[in-house]
mmCIF file of C-alpha atoms and ligand atoms in Angstrom:
data_model
loop_
_atom_site.group_PDB
_atom_site.id
_atom_site.type_symbol
_atom_site.label_atom_id
_atom_site.label_comp_id
_atom_site.label_asym_id
_atom_site.label_seq_id
_atom_site.Cartn_x
_atom_site.Cartn_y
_atom_site.Cartn_z
ATOM 1 C CA MET M 16 -92.591 -252.168 -96.121
ATOM 2 C CA SER M 17 -95.777 -254.136 -95.309
ATOM 3 C CA ILE M 18 -99.332 -253.047 -96.188
ATOM 4 C CA TYR M 19 -99.818 -252.359 -92.506
ATOM 5 C CA GLN M 20 -96.854 -249.966 -92.387
ATOM 6 C CA LYS M 21 -97.749 -248.309 -95.719
ATOM 7 C CA ILE M 22 -101.520 -247.883 -95.318
ATOM 8 C CA LEU M 23 -102.996 -248.951 -91.981
ATOM 9 C CA ARG M 24 -100.390 -247.534 -89.603
ATOM 10 C CA PRO M 25 -100.632 -243.954 -90.961
ATOM 11 C CA ILE M 26 -104.424 -244.117 -90.540
ATOM 12 C CA LEU M 27 -104.199 -245.516 -87.008
ATOM 13 C CA PHE M 28 -101.457 -243.052 -86.046
ATOM 14 C CA SER M 29 -103.636 -240.147 -87.233
ATOM 15 C CA ILE M 30 -106.073 -240.805 -84.371
ATOM 16 C CA SER M 31 -105.384 -240.900 -80.631
ATOM 17 C CA PRO M 32 -103.472 -243.983 -79.383
ATOM 18 C CA GLU M 33 -106.417 -245.097 -77.260
ATOM 19 C CA ALA M 34 -108.914 -244.668 -80.123
ATOM 20 C CA ALA M 35 -106.592 -246.711 -82.365
ATOM 21 C CA HIS M 36 -106.349 -249.409 -79.696
ATOM 22 C CA THR M 37 -110.133 -249.585 -79.232
ATOM 23 C CA LEU M 38 -110.653 -249.653 -82.998
ATOM 24 C CA THR M 39 -108.267 -252.558 -83.581
ATOM 25 C CA VAL M 40 -109.733 -254.631 -80.742
ATOM 26 C CA GLU M 41 -113.271 -253.976 -82.027
ATOM 27 C CA ALA M 42 -112.224 -254.799 -85.613
ATOM 28 C CA CYS M 43 -110.881 -258.137 -84.378
ATOM 29 C CA ARG M 44 -114.028 -258.768 -82.320
ATOM 30 C CA VAL M 45 -116.223 -258.248 -85.381
ATOM 31 C CA ALA M 46 -113.887 -260.196 -87.706
ATOM 32 C CA GLY M 47 -113.803 -263.137 -85.294
ATOM 33 C CA ASN M 48 -117.553 -263.566 -85.637
ATOM 34 C CA LEU M 49 -117.618 -263.437 -89.453
ATOM 35 C CA PRO M 50 -117.598 -266.694 -91.456
ATOM 36 C CA ILE M 51 -114.554 -266.003 -93.690
ATOM 37 C CA ALA M 52 -112.289 -263.529 -91.857
ATOM 38 C CA PRO M 53 -110.779 -265.995 -89.361
ATOM 39 C CA LYS M 54 -109.826 -268.400 -92.186
ATOM 40 C CA VAL M 55 -108.265 -265.613 -94.289
ATOM 41 C CA SER M 56 -106.404 -264.276 -91.273
ATOM 42 C CA ARG M 57 -105.126 -267.745 -90.437
ATOM 43 C CA ALA M 58 -103.914 -268.330 -93.985
ATOM 44 C CA LEU M 59 -102.112 -264.977 -94.072
ATOM 45 C CA LEU M 60 -100.701 -264.728 -90.559
ATOM 46 C CA THR M 61 -99.826 -268.244 -89.385
ATOM 47 C CA PHE M 62 -96.485 -269.995 -89.737
ATOM 48 C CA ASP M 63 -96.333 -273.626 -88.577
ATOM 49 C CA SER M 64 -93.190 -275.610 -87.881
ATOM 50 C CA SER M 65 -92.742 -278.595 -85.579
ATOM 51 C CA GLU M 66 -89.380 -277.089 -84.529
ATOM 52 C CA LEU M 67 -91.248 -274.209 -82.842
ATOM 53 C CA GLU M 68 -93.562 -276.437 -80.797
ATOM 54 C CA SER M 69 -92.936 -276.834 -77.101
ATOM 55 C CA ASN M 70 -94.427 -278.009 -73.831
ATOM 56 C CA VAL M 71 -94.209 -275.479 -71.036
ATOM 57 C CA ALA M 72 -95.796 -275.802 -67.590
ATOM 58 C CA GLY M 73 -97.829 -278.769 -68.842
ATOM 59 C CA LEU M 74 -99.310 -276.876 -71.819
ATOM 60 C CA HIS M 75 -98.612 -277.384 -75.518
ATOM 61 C CA PHE M 76 -97.590 -274.331 -77.587
ATOM 62 C CA SER M 77 -97.503 -274.400 -81.405
ATOM 63 C CA ASN M 78 -94.924 -271.582 -81.337
ATOM 64 C CA PRO M 79 -93.264 -269.528 -78.585
ATOM 65 C CA ILE M 80 -94.649 -266.093 -79.559
ATOM 66 C CA GLY M 81 -97.622 -264.889 -77.509
ATOM 67 C CA LEU M 82 -99.795 -261.811 -77.276
ATOM 68 C CA ALA M 83 -98.904 -259.876 -74.113
ATOM 69 C CA ALA M 84 -101.452 -258.723 -71.537
ATOM 70 C CA GLY M 85 -103.064 -255.319 -72.039
ATOM 71 C CA TRP M 86 -104.233 -255.551 -75.653
ATOM 72 C CA ASP M 87 -107.445 -257.552 -75.160
ATOM 73 C CA LYS M 88 -108.179 -256.429 -71.635
ATOM 74 C CA SER M 89 -111.618 -258.015 -71.311
ATOM 75 C CA GLY M 90 -111.466 -260.882 -73.788
ATOM 76 C CA ARG M 91 -113.607 -259.077 -76.366
ATOM 77 C CA ALA M 92 -111.686 -260.504 -79.341
ATOM 78 C CA ILE M 93 -111.216 -264.069 -78.063
ATOM 79 C CA PRO M 94 -112.632 -265.818 -81.188
ATOM 80 C CA MET M 95 -110.004 -264.045 -83.333
ATOM 81 C CA LEU M 96 -107.038 -264.818 -81.068
ATOM 82 C CA ASP M 97 -106.876 -268.349 -82.520
ATOM 83 C CA HIS M 98 -106.220 -266.921 -85.991
ATOM 84 C CA LEU M 99 -103.495 -264.268 -85.627
ATOM 85 C CA GLY M 100 -100.483 -266.611 -85.691
ATOM 86 C CA PHE M 101 -99.758 -266.508 -81.958
ATOM 87 C CA GLY M 102 -98.736 -269.621 -80.026
ATOM 88 C CA PHE M 103 -100.715 -268.279 -77.062
ATOM 89 C CA ALA M 104 -102.412 -265.121 -75.842
ATOM 90 C CA GLU M 105 -102.803 -263.455 -72.474
ATOM 91 C CA ILE M 106 -105.944 -261.436 -71.875
ATOM 92 C CA GLY M 107 -106.412 -258.880 -69.088
ATOM 93 C CA SER M 108 -105.357 -257.441 -66.807
ATOM 94 C CA VAL M 109 -108.749 -258.238 -65.400
ATOM 95 C CA SER M 110 -109.929 -257.612 -61.852
ATOM 96 C CA ALA M 111 -112.567 -258.928 -59.461
ATOM 97 C CA ARG M 112 -114.761 -255.907 -60.142
ATOM 98 C CA PRO M 113 -114.995 -253.799 -63.339
ATOM 99 C CA SER M 114 -112.830 -250.677 -63.397
ATOM 100 C CA SER M 115 -112.732 -247.609 -65.628
ATOM 101 C CA GLY M 116 -108.995 -247.095 -65.062
ATOM 102 C CA ASN M 117 -107.206 -243.765 -64.969
ATOM 103 C CA PRO M 118 -108.457 -240.478 -66.478
ATOM 104 C CA LYS M 119 -107.679 -239.849 -70.184
ATOM 105 C CA PRO M 120 -105.371 -239.204 -71.981
ATOM 106 C CA ARG M 121 -103.541 -242.298 -70.746
ATOM 107 C CA LEU M 122 -101.680 -243.630 -73.772
ATOM 108 C CA PHE M 123 -98.911 -241.895 -75.759
ATOM 109 C CA ARG M 124 -96.690 -242.863 -78.700
ATOM 110 C CA LEU M 125 -92.918 -242.371 -78.642
ATOM 111 C CA GLN M 126 -92.327 -243.108 -82.322
ATOM 112 C CA GLN M 127 -88.645 -242.230 -82.322
ATOM 113 C CA ASP M 128 -88.090 -244.805 -79.556
ATOM 114 C CA ARG M 129 -90.547 -247.409 -80.915
ATOM 115 C CA ALA M 130 -92.270 -247.227 -77.564
ATOM 116 C CA ILE M 131 -95.607 -246.506 -75.894
ATOM 117 C CA VAL M 132 -96.185 -244.668 -72.631
ATOM 118 C CA VAL M 133 -99.053 -246.445 -70.876
ATOM 119 C CA ASN M 134 -101.061 -245.094 -67.984
ATOM 120 C CA TYR M 135 -104.311 -247.027 -68.476
ATOM 121 C CA GLY M 136 -104.673 -247.959 -64.800
ATOM 122 C CA LEU M 137 -106.319 -251.305 -65.569
ATOM 123 C CA PRO M 138 -109.691 -250.534 -67.192
ATOM 124 C CA ASN M 139 -111.591 -253.799 -67.686
ATOM 125 C CA GLU M 140 -115.083 -255.268 -67.586
ATOM 126 C CA GLY M 141 -114.431 -257.566 -64.625
ATOM 127 C CA VAL M 142 -113.539 -261.240 -64.290
ATOM 128 C CA GLU M 143 -117.081 -262.632 -64.499
ATOM 129 C CA VAL M 144 -117.569 -261.176 -67.994
ATOM 130 C CA VAL M 145 -114.203 -262.577 -69.107
ATOM 131 C CA ALA M 146 -115.018 -266.063 -67.749
ATOM 132 C CA ARG M 147 -118.286 -266.062 -69.716
ATOM 133 C CA ARG M 148 -116.489 -264.977 -72.905
ATOM 134 C CA ILE M 149 -113.900 -267.762 -72.662
ATOM 135 C CA ALA M 150 -116.591 -270.331 -71.861
ATOM 136 C CA ALA M 151 -118.648 -269.236 -74.871
ATOM 137 C CA HIS M 152 -115.801 -269.777 -77.313
ATOM 138 C CA SER M 153 -113.494 -272.584 -76.005
ATOM 139 C CA PRO M 154 -110.321 -271.264 -77.709
ATOM 140 C CA LYS M 155 -107.832 -273.706 -79.248
ATOM 141 C CA THR M 156 -104.782 -271.522 -78.621
ATOM 142 C CA PRO M 157 -103.771 -271.445 -74.938
ATOM 143 C CA ILE M 158 -105.399 -268.386 -73.356
ATOM 144 C CA GLY M 159 -103.869 -267.024 -70.196
ATOM 145 C CA VAL M 160 -105.759 -264.611 -67.984
ATOM 146 C CA ASN M 161 -103.802 -261.864 -66.246
ATOM 147 C CA ILE M 162 -105.341 -261.035 -62.873
ATOM 148 C CA VAL M 163 -104.812 -257.844 -60.939
ATOM 149 C CA LYS M 164 -106.291 -256.111 -57.919
ATOM 150 C CA THR M 165 -109.283 -253.917 -58.808
ATOM 151 C CA ASN M 166 -108.271 -250.293 -59.337
ATOM 152 C CA ASP M 167 -110.895 -248.176 -57.558
ATOM 153 C CA GLY M 168 -109.284 -244.941 -58.746
ATOM 154 C CA PRO M 169 -106.879 -242.400 -57.294
ATOM 155 C CA ASP M 170 -109.336 -241.276 -54.586
ATOM 156 C CA ALA M 171 -110.030 -244.752 -53.209
ATOM 157 C CA LEU M 172 -109.130 -245.499 -49.603
ATOM 158 C CA GLU M 173 -105.937 -247.468 -48.992
ATOM 159 C CA CYS M 174 -106.705 -251.230 -48.963
ATOM 160 C CA SER M 175 -105.523 -253.564 -46.228
ATOM 161 C CA GLY M 176 -103.410 -256.592 -47.167
ATOM 162 C CA ASP M 177 -106.393 -258.820 -46.455
ATOM 163 C CA GLU M 178 -108.597 -256.832 -48.873
ATOM 164 C CA ILE M 179 -105.920 -257.062 -51.592
ATOM 165 C CA PHE M 180 -105.595 -260.835 -51.143
ATOM 166 C CA ALA M 181 -109.396 -261.250 -51.141
ATOM 167 C CA ASP M 182 -109.644 -259.366 -54.453
ATOM 168 C CA TYR M 183 -107.130 -261.708 -56.169
ATOM 169 C CA GLU M 184 -108.740 -264.745 -54.526
ATOM 170 C CA LYS M 185 -112.181 -263.851 -55.903
ATOM 171 C CA SER M 186 -110.800 -263.519 -59.446
ATOM 172 C CA VAL M 187 -108.827 -266.760 -59.268
ATOM 173 C CA LEU M 188 -111.864 -268.665 -57.965
ATOM 174 C CA ILE M 189 -113.965 -267.436 -60.889
ATOM 175 C CA ILE M 190 -111.439 -267.840 -63.704
ATOM 176 C CA HIS M 191 -109.193 -270.828 -62.912
ATOM 177 C CA ARG M 192 -111.383 -273.415 -64.616
ATOM 178 C CA TYR M 193 -111.599 -271.354 -67.818
ATOM 179 C CA ALA M 194 -108.033 -270.080 -68.269
ATOM 180 C CA SER M 195 -105.206 -272.184 -69.778
ATOM 181 C CA PHE M 196 -102.943 -270.374 -67.331
ATOM 182 C CA ILE M 197 -103.219 -267.505 -64.864
ATOM 183 C CA THR M 198 -100.729 -264.680 -64.534
ATOM 184 C CA LEU M 199 -100.908 -262.864 -61.220
ATOM 185 C CA ASN M 200 -100.006 -259.258 -61.989
ATOM 186 C CA LEU M 201 -98.187 -258.226 -58.813
ATOM 187 C CA SER M 202 -96.651 -255.045 -60.139
ATOM 188 C CA CYS M 203 -99.024 -252.806 -62.077
ATOM 189 C CA PRO M 204 -96.911 -249.670 -62.584
ATOM 190 C CA ASN M 205 -99.952 -247.415 -63.103
ATOM 191 C CA ALA M 206 -102.408 -248.024 -60.272
ATOM 192 C CA LYS M 207 -102.270 -246.625 -56.777
ATOM 193 C CA GLY M 208 -100.160 -248.970 -54.648
ATOM 194 C CA GLY M 209 -99.824 -251.343 -57.614
ATOM 195 C CA SER M 210 -96.057 -251.526 -57.701
ATOM 196 C CA ASP M 211 -95.399 -251.158 -53.964
ATOM 197 C CA PHE M 212 -97.406 -253.712 -52.048
ATOM 198 C CA PHE M 213 -95.727 -256.843 -53.396
ATOM 199 C CA ALA M 214 -92.291 -255.267 -53.106
ATOM 200 C CA SER M 215 -92.567 -255.769 -49.324
ATOM 201 C CA PRO M 216 -91.020 -259.072 -48.211
ATOM 202 C CA GLY M 217 -93.561 -261.768 -47.419
ATOM 203 C CA ASN M 218 -96.547 -260.331 -49.282
ATOM 204 C CA ILE M 219 -96.141 -262.578 -52.349
ATOM 205 C CA ALA M 220 -95.930 -265.661 -50.106
ATOM 206 C CA SER M 221 -98.996 -264.474 -48.119
ATOM 207 C CA LEU M 222 -101.028 -264.132 -51.326
ATOM 208 C CA LEU M 223 -99.941 -267.580 -52.541
ATOM 209 C CA GLU M 224 -100.790 -269.083 -49.133
ATOM 210 C CA ARG M 225 -104.259 -267.543 -49.405
ATOM 211 C CA LEU M 226 -104.695 -269.112 -52.870
ATOM 212 C CA ARG M 227 -103.371 -272.564 -51.907
ATOM 213 C CA PRO M 228 -106.731 -274.053 -50.755
ATOM 214 C CA ILE M 229 -108.314 -273.291 -54.166
ATOM 215 C CA SER M 230 -106.380 -276.156 -55.847
ATOM 216 C CA ILE M 231 -105.989 -273.999 -58.944
ATOM 217 C CA ALA M 232 -106.770 -276.013 -62.072
ATOM 218 C CA CYS M 233 -104.154 -274.391 -64.345
ATOM 219 C CA PRO M 234 -100.507 -273.276 -64.083
ATOM 220 C CA VAL M 235 -99.842 -269.897 -62.462
ATOM 221 C CA PHE M 236 -97.208 -267.321 -63.456
ATOM 222 C CA LEU M 237 -96.162 -264.297 -61.387
ATOM 223 C CA LYS M 238 -95.619 -260.963 -63.180
ATOM 224 C CA VAL M 239 -93.326 -258.889 -61.019
ATOM 225 C CA ALA M 240 -91.451 -255.604 -61.178
ATOM 226 C CA PRO M 241 -88.313 -255.703 -63.356
ATOM 227 C CA ASN M 242 -85.523 -255.736 -60.815
ATOM 228 C CA PRO M 243 -82.304 -257.617 -61.675
ATOM 229 C CA ALA M 244 -80.830 -257.294 -58.152
ATOM 230 C CA PRO M 245 -79.807 -260.770 -56.880
ATOM 231 C CA SER M 246 -81.377 -260.100 -53.448
ATOM 232 C CA PHE M 247 -84.765 -259.313 -55.067
ATOM 233 C CA LEU M 248 -84.700 -262.364 -57.349
ATOM 234 C CA GLU M 249 -83.566 -264.736 -54.606
ATOM 235 C CA ARG M 250 -86.348 -263.561 -52.305
ATOM 236 C CA LEU M 251 -88.879 -263.927 -55.148
ATOM 237 C CA LEU M 252 -87.775 -267.508 -55.809
ATOM 238 C CA GLN M 253 -87.834 -268.316 -52.092
ATOM 239 C CA GLU M 254 -91.378 -266.987 -51.710
ATOM 240 C CA ALA M 255 -92.683 -268.823 -54.799
ATOM 241 C CA GLU M 256 -90.847 -272.143 -54.295
ATOM 242 C CA PRO M 257 -93.203 -273.790 -51.726
ATOM 243 C CA TYR M 258 -96.236 -273.284 -53.975
ATOM 244 C CA GLU M 259 -96.376 -276.113 -56.539
ATOM 245 C CA PHE M 260 -99.045 -274.337 -58.594
ATOM 246 C CA VAL M 261 -96.603 -271.494 -59.408
ATOM 247 C CA LYS M 262 -94.908 -272.665 -62.589
ATOM 248 C CA GLY M 263 -93.214 -269.524 -63.830
ATOM 249 C CA LEU M 264 -92.277 -265.875 -63.648
ATOM 250 C CA MET M 265 -92.199 -262.816 -65.843
ATOM 251 C CA PHE M 266 -91.332 -259.134 -65.603
ATOM 252 C CA ASN M 267 -93.637 -256.141 -66.020
ATOM 253 C CA LEU M 268 -92.747 -252.626 -67.169
ATOM 254 C CA PRO M 269 -90.948 -250.475 -64.602
ATOM 255 C CA PRO M 270 -93.001 -247.580 -63.177
ATOM 256 C CA GLY M 271 -92.234 -244.080 -64.512
ATOM 257 C CA LYS M 272 -89.157 -243.286 -66.575
ATOM 258 C CA PRO M 273 -86.167 -244.755 -64.687
ATOM 259 C CA ASP M 274 -82.619 -244.156 -65.958
ATOM 260 C CA SER M 275 -82.394 -247.866 -66.821
ATOM 261 C CA LEU M 276 -84.573 -247.195 -69.929
ATOM 262 C CA SER M 277 -82.724 -246.605 -73.215
ATOM 263 C CA LEU M 278 -84.758 -243.508 -74.193
ATOM 264 C CA THR M 279 -83.826 -240.988 -76.876
ATOM 265 C CA THR M 280 -87.022 -238.882 -76.649
ATOM 266 C CA ASP M 281 -86.323 -235.574 -74.928
ATOM 267 C CA ARG M 282 -87.121 -235.970 -71.213
ATOM 268 C CA SER M 283 -88.881 -232.574 -71.224
ATOM 269 C CA ARG M 284 -91.544 -234.072 -73.560
ATOM 270 C CA LEU M 285 -92.020 -237.032 -71.234
ATOM 271 C CA ILE M 286 -93.116 -234.817 -68.346
ATOM 272 C CA HIS M 287 -96.475 -234.481 -70.108
ATOM 273 C CA MET M 288 -96.830 -238.241 -70.507
ATOM 274 C CA PRO M 289 -97.518 -239.962 -67.177
ATOM 275 C CA GLY M 290 -97.052 -243.715 -67.111
ATOM 276 C CA ALA M 291 -94.705 -246.603 -67.851
ATOM 277 C CA VAL M 292 -92.701 -247.085 -71.051
ATOM 278 C CA SER M 293 -93.036 -250.227 -73.209
ATOM 279 C CA GLY M 294 -91.169 -251.351 -76.325
ATOM 280 C CA LYS M 295 -87.510 -250.962 -77.286
ATOM 281 C CA PRO M 296 -86.429 -248.804 -74.306
ATOM 282 C CA VAL M 297 -87.207 -251.619 -71.819
ATOM 283 C CA GLU M 298 -85.516 -254.404 -73.767
ATOM 284 C CA ASN M 299 -82.099 -254.259 -72.078
ATOM 285 C CA LEU M 300 -83.546 -254.025 -68.577
ATOM 286 C CA ILE M 301 -85.886 -256.992 -69.118
ATOM 287 C CA ASN M 302 -83.124 -259.058 -70.720
ATOM 288 C CA GLN M 303 -80.875 -258.409 -67.751
ATOM 289 C CA CYS M 304 -83.695 -259.550 -65.416
ATOM 290 C CA ILE M 305 -84.239 -262.737 -67.455
ATOM 291 C CA ARG M 306 -80.516 -263.559 -67.493
ATOM 292 C CA GLU M 307 -80.158 -263.063 -63.710
ATOM 293 C CA LEU M 308 -83.349 -264.976 -62.895
ATOM 294 C CA TYR M 309 -82.514 -267.928 -65.169
ATOM 295 C CA PHE M 310 -79.058 -268.201 -63.628
ATOM 296 C CA ARG M 311 -80.576 -268.449 -60.126
ATOM 297 C CA MET M 312 -83.791 -270.416 -60.611
ATOM 298 C CA PRO M 313 -84.131 -274.189 -60.241
ATOM 299 C CA LYS M 314 -84.397 -275.446 -63.857
ATOM 300 C CA GLY M 315 -87.418 -277.614 -64.527
ATOM 301 C CA ARG M 316 -89.227 -276.071 -61.539
ATOM 302 C CA PHE M 317 -89.933 -272.619 -63.004
ATOM 303 C CA GLU M 318 -90.253 -271.277 -66.559
ATOM 304 C CA ILE M 319 -89.794 -267.676 -67.718
ATOM 305 C CA ILE M 320 -92.057 -265.734 -70.086
ATOM 306 C CA GLY M 321 -90.098 -262.829 -71.593
ATOM 307 C CA ALA M 322 -91.767 -259.593 -72.749
ATOM 308 C CA GLY M 323 -90.203 -256.241 -73.507
ATOM 309 C CA GLY M 324 -89.021 -254.731 -76.770
ATOM 310 C CA VAL M 325 -89.321 -257.813 -78.995
ATOM 311 C CA PHE M 326 -89.685 -256.646 -82.614
ATOM 312 C CA THR M 327 -87.684 -259.257 -84.565
ATOM 313 C CA ALA M 328 -86.791 -262.947 -84.480
ATOM 314 C CA GLU M 329 -83.326 -261.974 -83.198
ATOM 315 C CA ASP M 330 -84.943 -260.134 -80.265
ATOM 316 C CA ALA M 331 -87.142 -263.140 -79.418
ATOM 317 C CA TYR M 332 -84.256 -265.610 -79.870
ATOM 318 C CA ASN M 333 -82.092 -263.502 -77.565
ATOM 319 C CA LYS M 334 -84.695 -263.736 -74.776
ATOM 320 C CA ILE M 335 -85.033 -267.496 -75.331
ATOM 321 C CA ARG M 336 -81.266 -268.044 -75.185
ATOM 322 C CA LEU M 337 -81.135 -265.940 -72.002
ATOM 323 C CA GLY M 338 -83.661 -268.296 -70.414
ATOM 324 C CA ALA M 339 -87.221 -267.474 -71.528
ATOM 325 C CA SER M 340 -89.301 -270.511 -72.557
ATOM 326 C CA LEU M 341 -91.934 -268.284 -74.144
ATOM 327 C CA VAL M 342 -91.921 -264.700 -75.439
ATOM 328 C CA GLN M 343 -94.686 -262.108 -75.645
ATOM 329 C CA ILE M 344 -95.121 -259.027 -77.799
ATOM 330 C CA TYR M 345 -97.331 -255.965 -77.691
ATOM 331 C CA THR M 346 -95.596 -252.750 -78.818
ATOM 332 C CA ALA M 347 -94.229 -254.433 -81.972
ATOM 333 C CA LEU M 348 -97.829 -255.071 -83.068
ATOM 334 C CA ILE M 349 -98.524 -251.329 -82.896
ATOM 335 C CA TYR M 350 -95.471 -250.365 -84.973
ATOM 336 C CA GLU M 351 -95.136 -253.390 -87.293
ATOM 337 C CA GLY M 352 -98.692 -254.775 -87.532
ATOM 338 C CA PRO M 353 -99.982 -258.332 -87.073
ATOM 339 C CA GLY M 354 -97.646 -259.767 -89.777
ATOM 340 C CA VAL M 355 -94.774 -259.412 -87.309
ATOM 341 C CA VAL M 356 -95.743 -262.679 -85.558
ATOM 342 C CA LYS M 357 -95.327 -264.762 -88.722
ATOM 343 C CA ARG M 358 -92.096 -262.952 -89.639
ATOM 344 C CA ILE M 359 -90.636 -263.673 -86.202
ATOM 345 C CA ASN M 360 -91.653 -267.342 -86.244
ATOM 346 C CA ARG M 361 -90.342 -267.955 -89.768
ATOM 347 C CA ALA M 362 -86.978 -266.328 -89.023
ATOM 348 C CA LEU M 363 -86.724 -268.136 -85.660
ATOM 349 C CA VAL M 364 -86.552 -271.442 -87.539
ATOM 350 C CA HIS M 365 -83.591 -270.104 -89.567
ATOM 351 C CA LEU M 366 -81.826 -269.035 -86.376
ATOM 352 C CA LEU M 367 -82.352 -272.502 -84.866
ATOM 353 C CA HIS M 368 -80.880 -274.151 -88.001
ATOM 354 C CA ARG M 369 -77.951 -271.713 -88.067
ATOM 355 C CA ASP M 370 -77.018 -272.662 -84.499
ATOM 356 C CA GLY M 371 -77.670 -276.397 -84.838
ATOM 357 C CA PHE M 372 -80.710 -276.623 -82.537
ATOM 358 C CA LYS M 373 -83.363 -279.211 -83.433
ATOM 359 C CA SER M 374 -86.147 -277.393 -81.569
ATOM 360 C CA ILE M 375 -86.912 -274.147 -79.785
ATOM 361 C CA GLN M 376 -86.853 -275.997 -76.488
ATOM 362 C CA GLU M 377 -83.183 -276.923 -77.037
ATOM 363 C CA ALA M 378 -82.242 -273.236 -77.338
ATOM 364 C CA ILE M 379 -83.638 -272.105 -73.969
ATOM 365 C CA GLY M 380 -80.966 -270.735 -71.656
ATOM 366 C CA THR M 381 -78.059 -271.489 -74.007
ATOM 367 C CA HIS M 382 -76.606 -267.960 -73.965
ATOM 368 C CA THR M 383 -72.999 -268.395 -72.926
ATOM 369 C CA CYS M 384 -71.490 -265.005 -72.086
HETATM 370 C C1 LIG B 427 -100.877 -250.211 -73.945
HETATM 371 C C2 LIG B 427 -100.350 -251.248 -73.006
HETATM 372 C C3 LIG B 427 -101.173 -251.767 -72.030
HETATM 373 C C4 LIG B 427 -100.689 -252.736 -71.159
HETATM 374 N N1 LIG B 427 -101.530 -253.271 -70.212
HETATM 375 C C5 LIG B 427 -101.079 -254.269 -69.411
HETATM 376 C C6 LIG B 427 -101.948 -254.877 -68.472
HETATM 377 O O1 LIG B 427 -103.130 -254.553 -68.362
HETATM 378 N N2 LIG B 427 -101.444 -255.858 -67.674
HETATM 379 C C7 LIG B 427 -100.146 -256.289 -67.760
HETATM 380 O O2 LIG B 427 -99.734 -257.189 -67.022
HETATM 381 N N3 LIG B 427 -99.306 -255.725 -68.650
HETATM 382 C C8 LIG B 427 -99.739 -254.759 -69.475
HETATM 383 N N4 LIG B 427 -98.888 -254.190 -70.387
HETATM 384 C C9 LIG B 427 -97.476 -254.677 -70.445
HETATM 385 C C10 LIG B 427 -97.312 -255.751 -71.524
HETATM 386 O O3 LIG B 427 -98.055 -256.905 -71.213
HETATM 387 C C11 LIG B 427 -95.831 -256.130 -71.700
HETATM 388 O O4 LIG B 427 -95.365 -256.722 -70.494
HETATM 389 C C12 LIG B 427 -94.955 -254.928 -72.021
HETATM 390 O O5 LIG B 427 -95.612 -253.987 -72.847
HETATM 391 C C13 LIG B 427 -93.629 -255.319 -72.691
HETATM 392 O O6 LIG B 427 -93.828 -255.834 -73.985
HETATM 393 P P1 LIG B 427 -93.649 -254.948 -75.325
HETATM 394 O O7 LIG B 427 -92.376 -254.176 -75.195
HETATM 395 O O8 LIG B 427 -93.651 -255.968 -76.424
HETATM 396 O O9 LIG B 427 -94.835 -254.058 -75.387
HETATM 397 C C14 LIG B 427 -99.344 -253.197 -71.268
HETATM 398 C C15 LIG B 427 -98.523 -252.653 -72.263
HETATM 399 C C16 LIG B 427 -99.004 -251.693 -73.114
HETATM 400 C C17 LIG B 427 -98.097 -251.138 -74.179
#
């Protein structure tokens, strides 16, 4: 058992999930501005190996394990993100205007399932603040920015398609020269209309058409609802294909508590926990989506980032062999602590050796059954 699991986790789990989240982000923000803490963190948490390096969508990654969107929503801890052992980090979701998100409580732990129920509804300080924070630090680790439509709350009037596109366009215009990559979040499960609008055929293509004249300076990924149906994936690929700046795809959490989740927590408890489920229960669904997408997508044209239930090197390796070029984690950090990144990277090298791969890039999409 690590120090995190023995000492820090019990303390963090004794306060509300949102208070624990805020506390850890603030601790990292403060630590990142101290003279010694980043160096100590780097020495303790980083594992380097040339076998883990890769080039994806024109960017260099020192290892394939990234921080998923939703932890550092407004880029408050950017100076520390270079020192936690990640090969990259995604901040956000961030929107054109600041948002306070959904009413509290909006975060719940499902310890038995190693999961979190999240109903944040996209609170963030707005894209202009995030752009300034990235510019002030110039991070060395690739920093992606996850962009979403502003959530004006449950009582807001329904937006027209044009207003939705304009909201994304404003954010992209402000952030594209600062971000290493942009992820367009087209499927927020917890905001009004968030998971519906882009499910309608043609709306993804219309957004991309609207963004085309910007000549976006960095690669763009699309984060979509996790749907393994061939008709959904084929339409997604068709809509993205004409837009050169779209370099990859990834899957978000499904809204609510669909039967496709492997949940053991009593469903009667879940009634009191609105929101989407992260962590182990989504792993199978996301893996199925990755497998089906990789099988159908033109190789070399698109890359996949895989996130959902990765706790160990085996979990990450599985996603890579199914077709993910990069992997992200979030819930594992909550249950295992920051040391999990180094543990995954170190054990990934053993898995590569075991299977005769010379680099992580060789292993992508090599799952055979
Ligand atoms: C507390 C929490 C907040 C999240 N917020 C966002 C978000 O703002 N934007 C987003 O695209 N995904 C968000 N996610 C989804 C994660 O980025 C990731 O796709 C998902 O949690 C699966 O990874 P995991 O099982 O390792 O947590 C959030 C997840 C959690 C647990």
